[in-house]
Coordinates of C-alpha atoms in Angstrom, one line a residue:
M1 CA 96.7 -28.4 45.7
A2 CA 95.1 -28.8 42.3
R3 CA 97.3 -29.3 39.3
A4 CA 97.0 -27.4 36.0
L5 CA 95.1 -29.8 33.8
S6 CA 94.2 -28.8 30.2
A7 CA 93.6 -29.8 26.7
Q8 CA 96.1 -28.4 24.2
S9 CA 95.3 -25.1 22.4
C10 CA 95.1 -26.7 19.0
L11 CA 92.6 -25.4 16.4
L12 CA 93.0 -26.9 13.0
S13 CA 91.5 -25.8 9.7
A14 CA 90.1 -28.5 7.3
S15 CA 91.3 -26.4 4.4
A16 CA 94.9 -27.0 5.3
H17 CA 94.6 -30.8 5.1
P18 CA 95.7 -33.3 3.9
L19 CA 99.3 -32.1 4.0
L20 CA 102.5 -33.8 2.9
P21 CA 104.7 -34.8 5.9
S22 CA 107.3 -32.1 4.9
Q23 CA 104.5 -29.5 4.8
R24 CA 103.2 -30.4 8.2
S25 CA 106.3 -29.5 10.1
A26 CA 106.6 -26.1 8.3
S27 CA 103.0 -25.0 8.4
F28 CA 102.3 -24.6 12.1
L29 CA 102.8 -21.8 14.5
R30 CA 103.8 -22.8 18.1
Q31 CA 102.0 -21.8 21.2
P32 CA 102.7 -23.0 24.8
S33 CA 100.2 -25.0 26.7
A34 CA 100.2 -27.3 29.7
T35 CA 99.0 -30.8 30.3
A36 CA 98.6 -32.7 33.5
G37 CA 101.9 -33.5 35.2
L38 CA 103.9 -32.4 32.1
A39 CA 106.1 -29.4 31.3
P40 CA 104.6 -26.9 28.9
S41 CA 104.9 -27.9 25.2
S42 CA 104.0 -26.6 21.8
S43 CA 100.7 -27.2 20.0
A44 CA 99.8 -26.9 16.4
V45 CA 97.8 -24.0 15.0
I46 CA 97.1 -23.4 11.3
P47 CA 98.3 -19.8 10.6
A48 CA 95.1 -18.8 8.8
L49 CA 93.2 -19.2 12.1
A50 CA 93.5 -17.8 15.5
A51 CA 94.5 -20.1 18.3
V52 CA 91.7 -21.4 20.6
S53 CA 93.0 -22.7 23.9
G54 CA 91.4 -25.8 25.3
G55 CA 93.2 -25.6 28.6
A56 CA 93.3 -23.9 32.0
S57 CA 96.2 -21.8 33.1
P58 CA 97.4 -21.9 36.7
A59 CA 95.5 -18.6 37.2
V60 CA 92.2 -20.4 36.5
S61 CA 90.5 -21.3 39.8
S62 CA 88.9 -24.6 40.6
Q63 CA 85.1 -24.8 40.2
G64 CA 83.3 -22.0 41.9
G65 CA 86.0 -19.4 41.5
R66 CA 86.3 -17.0 38.6
F67 CA 83.6 -18.8 36.7
M68 CA 81.0 -18.3 39.4
A69 CA 82.0 -14.7 39.8
R70 CA 81.3 -14.3 36.1
K71 CA 78.0 -16.2 36.5
R72 CA 76.9 -13.8 39.3
A73 CA 77.7 -10.8 37.2
A74 CA 75.9 -12.3 34.3
G75 CA 72.9 -12.9 36.4
A76 CA 72.7 -9.2 37.3
I77 CA 73.0 -8.3 33.7
R78 CA 70.4 -10.8 32.8
G79 CA 68.0 -9.3 35.3
R80 CA 68.5 -5.8 33.7
R81 CA 68.1 -7.3 30.3
A82 CA 64.8 -8.9 31.3
V83 CA 63.5 -5.5 32.4
C84 CA 64.6 -4.0 29.2
R85 CA 63.0 -6.7 27.2
A86 CA 59.7 -6.3 29.1
E87 CA 59.7 -2.6 28.4
K88 CA 60.5 -3.2 24.8
A89 CA 57.7 -5.8 24.5
E90 CA 55.2 -3.2 25.7
S91 CA 56.2 -0.8 22.9
S92 CA 56.6 -3.3 20.0
N93 CA 54.9 -6.5 18.8
A94 CA 57.8 -7.4 16.5
T95 CA 59.2 -10.9 17.1
A96 CA 62.4 -12.2 15.5
A97 CA 62.3 -15.7 14.2
P98 CA 64.5 -18.2 16.1
G99 CA 68.0 -17.9 14.8
D100 CA 67.6 -14.5 13.3
G101 CA 70.1 -11.8 14.2
D102 CA 72.8 -12.0 16.9
A103 CA 71.6 -14.6 19.4
S104 CA 74.4 -13.7 21.7
A105 CA 73.0 -10.2 22.1
E106 CA 70.5 -11.5 24.7
P107 CA 70.4 -14.7 26.8
L108 CA 69.5 -17.8 24.9
S109 CA 66.7 -20.3 25.4
V110 CA 68.3 -23.7 24.7
L111 CA 66.6 -27.0 24.0
V112 CA 68.5 -30.2 24.8
V113 CA 67.2 -33.3 23.0
G114 CA 67.5 -36.6 24.9
G115 CA 66.9 -37.9 28.4
G116 CA 70.0 -39.7 29.7
G117 CA 73.0 -38.9 31.8
R118 CA 74.8 -37.1 28.9
E119 CA 71.8 -34.8 28.5
H120 CA 71.6 -34.2 32.3
A121 CA 75.2 -33.1 32.2
L122 CA 74.6 -30.9 29.2
C123 CA 71.7 -29.2 31.0
Y124 CA 73.8 -28.8 34.1
A125 CA 76.5 -26.9 32.1
L126 CA 74.1 -24.9 29.9
R127 CA 72.2 -23.7 32.9
R128 CA 75.4 -22.4 34.4
S129 CA 76.4 -20.6 31.2
P130 CA 76.1 -16.8 31.6
S131 CA 74.5 -16.4 28.2
T132 CA 71.7 -19.0 28.9
A133 CA 68.3 -17.7 29.9
H134 CA 66.4 -21.0 30.0
V135 CA 67.1 -24.7 29.4
Y136 CA 64.5 -27.1 28.1
C137 CA 65.1 -30.9 27.9
A138 CA 62.9 -33.3 25.8
P139 CA 62.0 -35.7 27.1
G140 CA 64.3 -35.3 30.1
N141 CA 64.1 -37.5 33.2
A142 CA 63.3 -37.4 36.8
G143 CA 66.7 -36.2 38.0
I144 CA 66.9 -33.4 35.5
A145 CA 63.4 -32.1 36.5
L146 CA 64.1 -32.3 40.2
S147 CA 67.5 -30.7 40.0
G148 CA 66.2 -27.6 38.3
D149 CA 68.8 -27.9 35.6
A150 CA 66.1 -27.8 32.9
T151 CA 62.4 -27.8 32.3
C152 CA 61.6 -31.3 31.1
L153 CA 59.2 -31.9 28.2
P154 CA 58.1 -35.6 28.4
S155 CA 55.2 -35.0 26.0
L156 CA 57.3 -33.5 23.2
D157 CA 57.9 -36.2 20.6
I158 CA 61.5 -35.9 19.6
R159 CA 61.0 -38.4 16.8
S160 CA 58.8 -35.8 15.1
S161 CA 60.9 -33.0 13.6
S162 CA 57.7 -30.9 13.0
S163 CA 56.8 -31.1 16.7
V164 CA 60.3 -30.0 17.7
I165 CA 60.3 -27.2 15.2
Q166 CA 56.9 -26.0 16.4
F167 CA 58.1 -25.9 20.0
C168 CA 61.2 -24.0 19.1
R169 CA 59.2 -21.3 17.3
E170 CA 56.6 -21.0 20.0
N171 CA 59.2 -20.7 22.7
R172 CA 61.9 -18.6 20.9
V173 CA 64.5 -21.3 21.2
G174 CA 67.8 -19.9 19.9
L175 CA 69.9 -23.2 20.1
V176 CA 69.0 -26.9 19.9
V177 CA 71.6 -29.4 21.3
V178 CA 70.9 -32.9 20.1
G179 CA 72.3 -35.5 22.6
P180 CA 71.6 -39.1 21.5
E181 CA 72.8 -40.6 18.2
A182 CA 69.4 -41.8 17.0
P183 CA 67.9 -38.3 16.3
L184 CA 71.1 -37.3 14.6
V185 CA 71.1 -40.3 12.3
S186 CA 67.4 -39.8 11.5
G187 CA 68.1 -36.2 10.3
L188 CA 66.7 -33.9 13.0
V189 CA 69.5 -31.4 12.6
D190 CA 68.8 -31.2 8.8
D191 CA 65.2 -30.3 9.5
L192 CA 66.0 -27.7 12.2
T193 CA 68.7 -26.1 10.0
E194 CA 66.3 -26.0 7.0
N195 CA 63.9 -24.0 9.3
K196 CA 66.7 -21.6 10.3
I197 CA 66.9 -22.9 13.9
P198 CA 70.5 -23.2 15.1
A199 CA 71.1 -26.9 15.9
F200 CA 74.4 -28.3 17.3
G201 CA 75.0 -31.7 15.8
P202 CA 75.8 -33.3 12.4
T203 CA 73.5 -33.6 9.5
Q204 CA 72.1 -37.1 8.6
G205 CA 74.8 -37.6 6.0
A206 CA 77.6 -36.5 8.3
A207 CA 76.2 -38.7 11.1
Q208 CA 77.2 -41.8 9.1
L209 CA 80.6 -41.5 10.8
E210 CA 78.9 -43.2 13.7
G211 CA 75.8 -44.7 12.0
S212 CA 77.9 -46.9 9.8
K213 CA 81.3 -48.3 10.8
G214 CA 81.9 -49.3 7.2
F215 CA 81.4 -45.6 6.1
M216 CA 83.8 -44.5 8.8
K217 CA 86.5 -47.0 7.6
R218 CA 86.1 -45.8 4.0
I219 CA 86.8 -42.3 5.1
C220 CA 89.9 -43.5 7.0
D221 CA 91.1 -45.4 4.0
K222 CA 90.6 -42.5 1.5
Y223 CA 92.1 -39.8 3.7
D224 CA 95.0 -41.8 5.2
I225 CA 93.7 -41.7 8.8
P226 CA 95.4 -44.4 10.9
T227 CA 93.1 -47.2 12.0
A228 CA 93.0 -50.9 12.4
K229 CA 93.1 -53.3 9.4
H230 CA 89.5 -54.3 8.6
A231 CA 87.0 -56.0 6.3
S232 CA 83.2 -55.8 6.1
F233 CA 80.8 -58.7 5.4
T234 CA 77.1 -59.5 5.0
D235 CA 77.7 -63.1 4.2
P236 CA 78.4 -65.1 7.4
A237 CA 80.4 -67.8 5.7
K238 CA 82.8 -65.3 4.1
A239 CA 83.1 -63.5 7.5
K240 CA 84.0 -66.8 9.2
D241 CA 86.5 -67.6 6.5
Y242 CA 88.2 -64.2 7.0
I243 CA 88.3 -64.8 10.8
R244 CA 90.1 -68.1 10.3
E245 CA 92.6 -66.5 7.9
Q246 CA 93.4 -63.7 10.3
G247 CA 93.4 -65.6 13.6
V248 CA 92.7 -64.4 17.1
P249 CA 92.4 -62.2 19.0
I250 CA 90.1 -60.4 16.6
V251 CA 87.3 -57.8 16.9
V252 CA 83.8 -58.3 15.5
K253 CA 81.5 -55.2 15.3
A254 CA 77.9 -54.6 14.3
D255 CA 78.1 -52.0 11.5
G256 CA 75.2 -49.8 12.8
L257 CA 74.1 -48.3 16.1
A258 CA 74.0 -50.9 18.9
A259 CA 74.0 -48.7 22.1
G260 CA 77.7 -49.4 22.7
K261 CA 77.1 -53.2 22.9
G262 CA 77.7 -54.4 19.4
V263 CA 81.4 -55.1 19.8
V264 CA 83.0 -58.5 20.6
V265 CA 86.7 -58.9 21.3
A266 CA 87.2 -62.6 20.6
T267 CA 90.1 -64.5 21.9
A268 CA 89.0 -67.8 20.3
I269 CA 87.9 -68.6 16.7
E270 CA 84.7 -70.1 18.0
E271 CA 83.9 -67.0 20.0
A272 CA 84.3 -64.8 16.9
E273 CA 82.3 -67.1 14.7
A274 CA 79.5 -67.2 17.3
A275 CA 79.4 -63.3 17.3
V276 CA 79.0 -63.4 13.5
T277 CA 76.2 -65.9 13.8
R278 CA 74.4 -63.8 16.4
M279 CA 74.7 -60.6 14.3
L280 CA 74.2 -61.8 10.7
V281 CA 72.0 -64.9 11.3
D282 CA 70.1 -64.5 14.5
G283 CA 69.7 -60.7 14.1
E284 CA 70.7 -59.9 17.7
F285 CA 71.0 -56.2 16.8
G286 CA 68.4 -56.0 14.1
S287 CA 69.3 -53.9 11.1
A288 CA 72.4 -52.5 13.0
G289 CA 73.9 -56.0 12.7
G290 CA 73.0 -56.6 9.0
Q291 CA 76.6 -56.0 8.2
V292 CA 79.6 -56.8 10.4
L293 CA 83.0 -55.2 10.5
I294 CA 85.9 -57.5 11.4
E295 CA 89.1 -55.8 12.4
E296 CA 92.5 -56.5 13.9
F297 CA 92.9 -56.4 17.6
L298 CA 95.0 -53.4 18.6
T299 CA 97.1 -53.3 21.7
G300 CA 97.8 -50.2 23.8
E301 CA 95.6 -48.0 26.1
E302 CA 92.2 -46.7 25.0
A303 CA 91.2 -43.1 25.4
S304 CA 88.4 -40.8 24.4
F305 CA 89.2 -37.6 22.4
F306 CA 86.6 -34.9 21.8
A307 CA 86.7 -32.0 19.4
V308 CA 84.0 -29.4 18.6
V309 CA 83.8 -28.9 14.9
D310 CA 82.2 -26.1 12.8
G311 CA 82.5 -27.7 9.4
A312 CA 86.0 -26.3 8.7
S313 CA 87.8 -26.0 12.0
A314 CA 88.1 -28.1 15.1
V315 CA 88.8 -27.2 18.8
P316 CA 89.8 -30.0 21.2
L317 CA 88.1 -30.4 24.5
A318 CA 89.7 -31.8 27.6
S319 CA 90.8 -35.5 27.4
A320 CA 88.9 -38.3 29.0
Q321 CA 89.0 -42.0 29.5
D322 CA 86.1 -44.4 30.0
H323 CA 85.6 -47.9 31.1
K324 CA 83.5 -49.9 28.7
P325 CA 83.7 -53.5 30.1
V326 CA 81.1 -54.3 32.8
G327 CA 83.6 -56.0 35.1
E328 CA 86.4 -54.8 37.3
G329 CA 89.8 -54.9 35.8
D330 CA 88.1 -54.1 32.5
T331 CA 86.7 -57.6 32.1
G332 CA 83.5 -58.9 30.8
P333 CA 81.1 -57.8 28.0
N334 CA 81.1 -54.2 26.7
T335 CA 78.6 -51.7 27.9
G336 CA 77.7 -48.1 27.1
G337 CA 80.2 -47.2 29.8
M338 CA 80.6 -47.9 33.5
G339 CA 82.6 -44.8 34.4
A340 CA 85.0 -42.2 33.2
Y341 CA 87.6 -39.7 34.3
S342 CA 89.2 -36.5 33.0
P343 CA 91.9 -35.6 32.2
A344 CA 93.4 -38.8 30.8
P345 CA 97.1 -38.9 31.5
V346 CA 97.7 -41.2 28.5
V347 CA 96.7 -38.3 26.2
T348 CA 100.1 -36.4 26.4
P349 CA 100.8 -33.2 24.4
A350 CA 102.5 -35.4 21.8
V351 CA 99.5 -37.7 21.5
E352 CA 97.1 -34.7 21.2
R353 CA 99.1 -33.1 18.5
F354 CA 99.2 -36.3 16.6
V355 CA 95.4 -36.9 17.0
M356 CA 94.5 -33.4 15.9
E357 CA 96.9 -33.4 12.9
R358 CA 96.5 -37.0 11.7
I359 CA 93.0 -38.0 12.7
I360 CA 90.6 -35.0 13.5
A361 CA 91.7 -32.5 10.9
P362 CA 91.9 -35.0 8.0
T363 CA 88.4 -36.2 9.0
V364 CA 87.0 -32.7 8.9
A365 CA 88.7 -32.0 5.6
G366 CA 87.5 -35.4 4.2
M367 CA 83.9 -34.9 5.2
K368 CA 83.9 -31.4 3.6
A369 CA 85.4 -32.8 0.4
E370 CA 82.7 -35.5 0.3
G371 CA 80.1 -32.8 0.4
L372 CA 79.1 -33.7 4.0
P373 CA 80.6 -31.0 6.2
F374 CA 80.6 -32.0 9.8
T375 CA 79.3 -29.7 12.5
G376 CA 79.1 -30.9 16.1
V377 CA 81.2 -33.1 18.4
L378 CA 83.6 -35.6 17.0
Y379 CA 84.2 -38.2 19.6
A380 CA 87.2 -40.3 18.6
G381 CA 87.7 -43.6 20.4
L382 CA 91.5 -44.1 20.3
M383 CA 94.1 -46.8 20.9
V384 CA 97.1 -45.0 22.1
D385 CA 100.7 -46.1 21.7
T386 CA 102.3 -44.2 24.6
S387 CA 105.9 -45.0 23.7
A388 CA 105.5 -43.6 20.2
G389 CA 103.2 -40.7 21.0
T390 CA 100.8 -41.9 18.4
A391 CA 97.3 -43.3 18.2
K392 CA 94.9 -45.2 15.9
L393 CA 91.2 -44.5 15.5
L394 CA 89.0 -47.3 16.8
E395 CA 85.7 -45.6 16.0
Y396 CA 83.9 -42.3 15.8
N397 CA 80.8 -41.2 17.7
V398 CA 79.1 -38.0 16.6
R399 CA 77.9 -36.6 19.9
F400 CA 79.2 -36.2 23.4
G401 CA 80.1 -39.5 25.0
D402 CA 78.2 -41.0 27.9
P403 CA 79.6 -41.0 30.6
E404 CA 82.5 -38.9 29.4
C405 CA 80.2 -35.9 29.0
Q406 CA 79.6 -35.9 32.7
V407 CA 83.2 -35.4 33.6
L408 CA 83.8 -32.9 30.9
M409 CA 80.8 -30.8 31.9
K410 CA 81.9 -30.8 35.5
R411 CA 85.3 -29.4 34.5
L412 CA 84.2 -26.9 31.9
E413 CA 84.2 -23.3 33.1
S414 CA 83.6 -21.6 29.8
D415 CA 80.1 -20.6 28.4
L416 CA 78.9 -23.8 26.8
S417 CA 76.0 -22.1 25.0
Q418 CA 78.4 -19.7 23.2
L419 CA 80.8 -22.5 22.3
L420 CA 78.1 -24.6 20.6
L421 CA 76.5 -21.6 19.0
S422 CA 79.9 -20.6 17.5
A423 CA 80.2 -24.1 16.0
C424 CA 76.7 -23.7 14.4
R425 CA 77.7 -20.4 12.9
G426 CA 81.1 -21.5 11.6
T427 CA 83.0 -19.1 13.8
L428 CA 85.1 -21.3 16.1
S429 CA 88.3 -19.6 14.9
A430 CA 87.1 -16.4 16.7
H431 CA 85.9 -18.1 19.9
P432 CA 87.7 -17.1 23.1
P433 CA 90.0 -19.7 24.8
L434 CA 88.2 -22.4 26.7
Q435 CA 88.7 -22.5 30.4
W436 CA 88.7 -25.7 32.6
T437 CA 88.8 -26.2 36.3
T438 CA 92.3 -27.4 37.4
D439 CA 90.6 -30.3 39.2
A440 CA 90.2 -33.8 37.8
A441 CA 86.7 -35.3 37.5
L442 CA 85.5 -38.9 37.8
V443 CA 82.1 -40.5 37.4
V444 CA 80.9 -43.9 38.7
V445 CA 77.9 -45.4 36.8
L446 CA 75.4 -47.2 38.9
A447 CA 73.6 -49.8 36.8
A448 CA 70.7 -52.3 37.3
K449 CA 71.9 -55.8 38.1
G450 CA 71.9 -57.9 35.0
Y451 CA 73.0 -55.0 32.7
P452 CA 74.2 -55.2 29.9
G453 CA 71.8 -58.1 29.7
A454 CA 68.3 -58.4 31.1
Y455 CA 67.5 -56.3 34.2
E456 CA 64.6 -55.3 36.3
S457 CA 63.0 -51.8 36.1
G458 CA 61.0 -49.9 38.6
T459 CA 63.1 -50.7 41.6
P460 CA 63.3 -48.0 44.3
I461 CA 66.5 -46.0 45.0
H462 CA 67.2 -44.5 48.4
G463 CA 69.9 -42.3 49.8
L464 CA 70.4 -39.9 46.9
A465 CA 70.1 -36.8 49.1
A466 CA 72.6 -38.2 51.6
A467 CA 75.0 -39.1 48.7
A468 CA 74.9 -35.6 47.3
A469 CA 75.5 -34.1 50.7
T470 CA 78.7 -36.0 51.3
D471 CA 80.8 -33.4 49.6
P472 CA 80.0 -30.1 47.7
R473 CA 82.1 -31.4 44.8
V474 CA 79.6 -34.2 44.1
T475 CA 76.9 -34.1 41.5
I476 CA 74.6 -36.9 40.7
F477 CA 73.5 -37.1 37.0
H478 CA 70.5 -39.2 36.3
A479 CA 70.5 -41.5 33.3
G480 CA 67.6 -43.8 33.7
T481 CA 65.2 -42.7 36.5
K482 CA 61.6 -41.9 36.9
L483 CA 59.3 -40.6 39.6
K484 CA 57.0 -43.1 41.3
A485 CA 53.7 -41.4 42.2
A486 CA 52.6 -41.5 45.8
E487 CA 50.2 -44.4 46.5
A488 CA 47.5 -42.0 47.7
A489 CA 47.6 -40.1 44.4
G490 CA 47.3 -43.2 42.3
G491 CA 48.5 -43.8 38.8
A492 CA 52.0 -43.7 37.4
A493 CA 54.0 -40.6 36.8
T494 CA 57.3 -40.4 35.1
A495 CA 59.9 -38.5 33.1
A496 CA 61.2 -40.6 30.2
A497 CA 64.5 -42.4 30.6
A498 CA 67.5 -42.2 28.2
G499 CA 65.7 -40.8 25.1
G500 CA 62.8 -43.1 25.1
A501 CA 59.1 -42.1 24.7
A502 CA 57.5 -40.6 27.8
E503 CA 54.9 -42.6 29.7
E504 CA 51.5 -41.2 30.2
R505 CA 51.4 -39.3 33.5
T506 CA 48.7 -38.1 35.9
P507 CA 49.5 -34.4 36.7
G508 CA 48.2 -34.7 40.2
A509 CA 50.2 -37.8 40.9
L510 CA 53.4 -36.3 39.4
G511 CA 53.1 -33.2 41.5
E512 CA 52.6 -35.3 44.7
A513 CA 55.6 -37.4 43.8
E514 CA 57.8 -34.3 43.2
K515 CA 56.6 -32.8 46.5
A516 CA 57.5 -36.0 48.3
V517 CA 61.0 -36.1 46.9
K518 CA 61.6 -32.4 47.7
E519 CA 60.4 -33.0 51.3
G520 CA 62.9 -35.8 51.6
R521 CA 60.4 -38.8 51.7
E522 CA 62.3 -41.8 50.3
G523 CA 61.2 -44.3 47.7
Q524 CA 60.0 -41.9 45.0
I525 CA 62.9 -42.3 42.6
V526 CA 62.9 -45.6 40.8
A527 CA 65.2 -47.1 38.2
A528 CA 64.0 -47.0 34.5
G529 CA 67.0 -48.2 32.5
G530 CA 70.2 -50.2 32.5
R531 CA 72.6 -47.4 33.4
V532 CA 70.7 -45.4 36.0
L533 CA 72.9 -42.9 37.8
G534 CA 76.3 -41.2 37.3
V535 CA 77.9 -40.2 40.6
T536 CA 80.4 -37.5 39.6
A537 CA 83.0 -35.8 41.7
L538 CA 85.9 -33.3 41.4
G539 CA 89.2 -33.7 43.2
G540 CA 92.8 -32.3 43.1
S541 CA 93.8 -35.5 41.4
V542 CA 92.1 -38.5 39.8
G543 CA 92.7 -40.4 43.0
E544 CA 91.1 -37.8 45.1
A545 CA 88.1 -37.5 42.8
Q546 CA 87.8 -41.3 42.9
A547 CA 87.7 -41.3 46.7
V548 CA 85.1 -38.5 46.8
A549 CA 82.9 -40.2 44.3
Y550 CA 82.9 -43.6 46.0
R551 CA 82.1 -42.0 49.4
A552 CA 79.0 -40.7 47.8
V553 CA 78.2 -44.0 46.0
D554 CA 78.4 -45.8 49.4
K555 CA 75.4 -43.6 50.6
V556 CA 73.2 -44.8 47.8
E557 CA 70.8 -47.6 48.9
W558 CA 69.7 -49.6 45.9
K559 CA 69.9 -53.4 46.4
E560 CA 69.0 -54.1 42.8
G561 CA 71.9 -52.0 41.5
F562 CA 75.7 -52.4 41.2
C563 CA 78.8 -50.5 40.1
R564 CA 82.4 -51.1 39.4
R565 CA 84.7 -50.3 42.3
D566 CA 87.9 -49.5 40.2
I567 CA 86.9 -46.6 38.0
G568 CA 90.1 -44.6 37.2
W569 CA 92.4 -47.3 38.2
R570 CA 95.0 -46.7 35.5
A571 CA 95.3 -43.0 36.3
V572 CA 95.4 -43.6 40.0
E573 CA 98.2 -46.1 39.6
R574 CA 100.1 -43.6 37.5
E575 CA 99.7 -41.0 40.2
R576 CA 101.0 -43.4 42.8
Q577 CA 104.1 -44.2 40.8
Q578 CA 104.8 -40.5 40.3
K579 CA 104.8 -39.8 44.1

């Protein structure tokens, strides 16, 4: 029997922070909520705003229950609306500009920017949202296109704001969801917003929370947000002197964006100094490593915490926990993520209250005070002290995590389009409670051998249909795949992988390849990245979701690929101890 798993109902207003400790205890109303395996507890809500629940009650069904009933009803309504719109179009040539009026009055067309596993998961959830009419994904990838979760646009240049804006206008797009960090840091949201196109994601200035670790640490210092002791350097000699003063273990980070691989946890002075040399002298990460952040090594258990923010208020999503190291037992170099699960038992009600009050809300307030109001997803990487019910901020990302997004979107039963649109409009305080399936979710990432180092691309992947058919609770999200055109058609055909530029394609060859895949002929899907697939499953517990996911993984035939076999091991061990 599935357990009630939820995020706390904890909506905070930036205007109420920072507060003195004595004020905090007196300024919150209490509302019951439940978290996995724990008795109902209270959660903090600023009185000026209505509570927005991030959790499911026992009455909420597992996936396919009440949500699917709403979806079927919405489909019937959508059909009637389509007839009405067609009749209206015949009598009027008036066309509202994207973003004008009440976009929730009719189903939305949504554009997702990106082409990795995170974007596939977003397309999956958006397509199932009752208020969504159509989902586009630029550039998308082979799995997104074949799943029918979105219409992929490999030729739309997401590096060109003018091209994206033109597409949105021509196709009446009412919401743009920017997935990867690069377009956010380059200012795509600024350009869309200036052209009155609702865009979910932070502005270029606000995206510095992820784009510069030094900027994030300055915000932490100024607004009293708990984080590790740290120092930044551009001079390698001074950085090495600091390392010797502090001792090991110690953490060395590239200041900028390094695809999740610019972090070295050094257990020897020589290892830390070598990391500094690679970043500052050898330029291993280019401009992203032109400055390094050196911080103390924190002990505890890591967790991922997500909150949707509208510039003034924040609503927590369900908790998640990922596995960054490439090796089993969380060993080896860091990656973009080898797997994840939700909920994360380590994020107790006490921890969630602490994070919302001491980390998320002060950040939202601080960014607003700095003239950089944040709208989008705040993804806080945490080090949790379970005994104290507290946490420290390791880093911020300013978008849905990958692969955490996959497990969150499998569990979310609310209308994602309306949630994100509410954030764009600054109306999260009026948004209805979020609903989550009572099931846990777990994703296993299949990566190319050699990742996170050098790896081979273009290798064929077999058995995906068999893997998906092992259990109805399984969904395979594609992160880095493309279609290989049939030999008879000639030429290469592809959908871009993981946010990169699309390859030139031969329309006839692509059509032949798609036909071959749909008819079940093997060998048409090939790898086109380091992290390639995310096999995701639901279960009544993390242990059950793990078992379902690995049964599907074992059906995938890809000799050039690998995966970790212990995703979710901490949560599974906790579940065993509780039996």
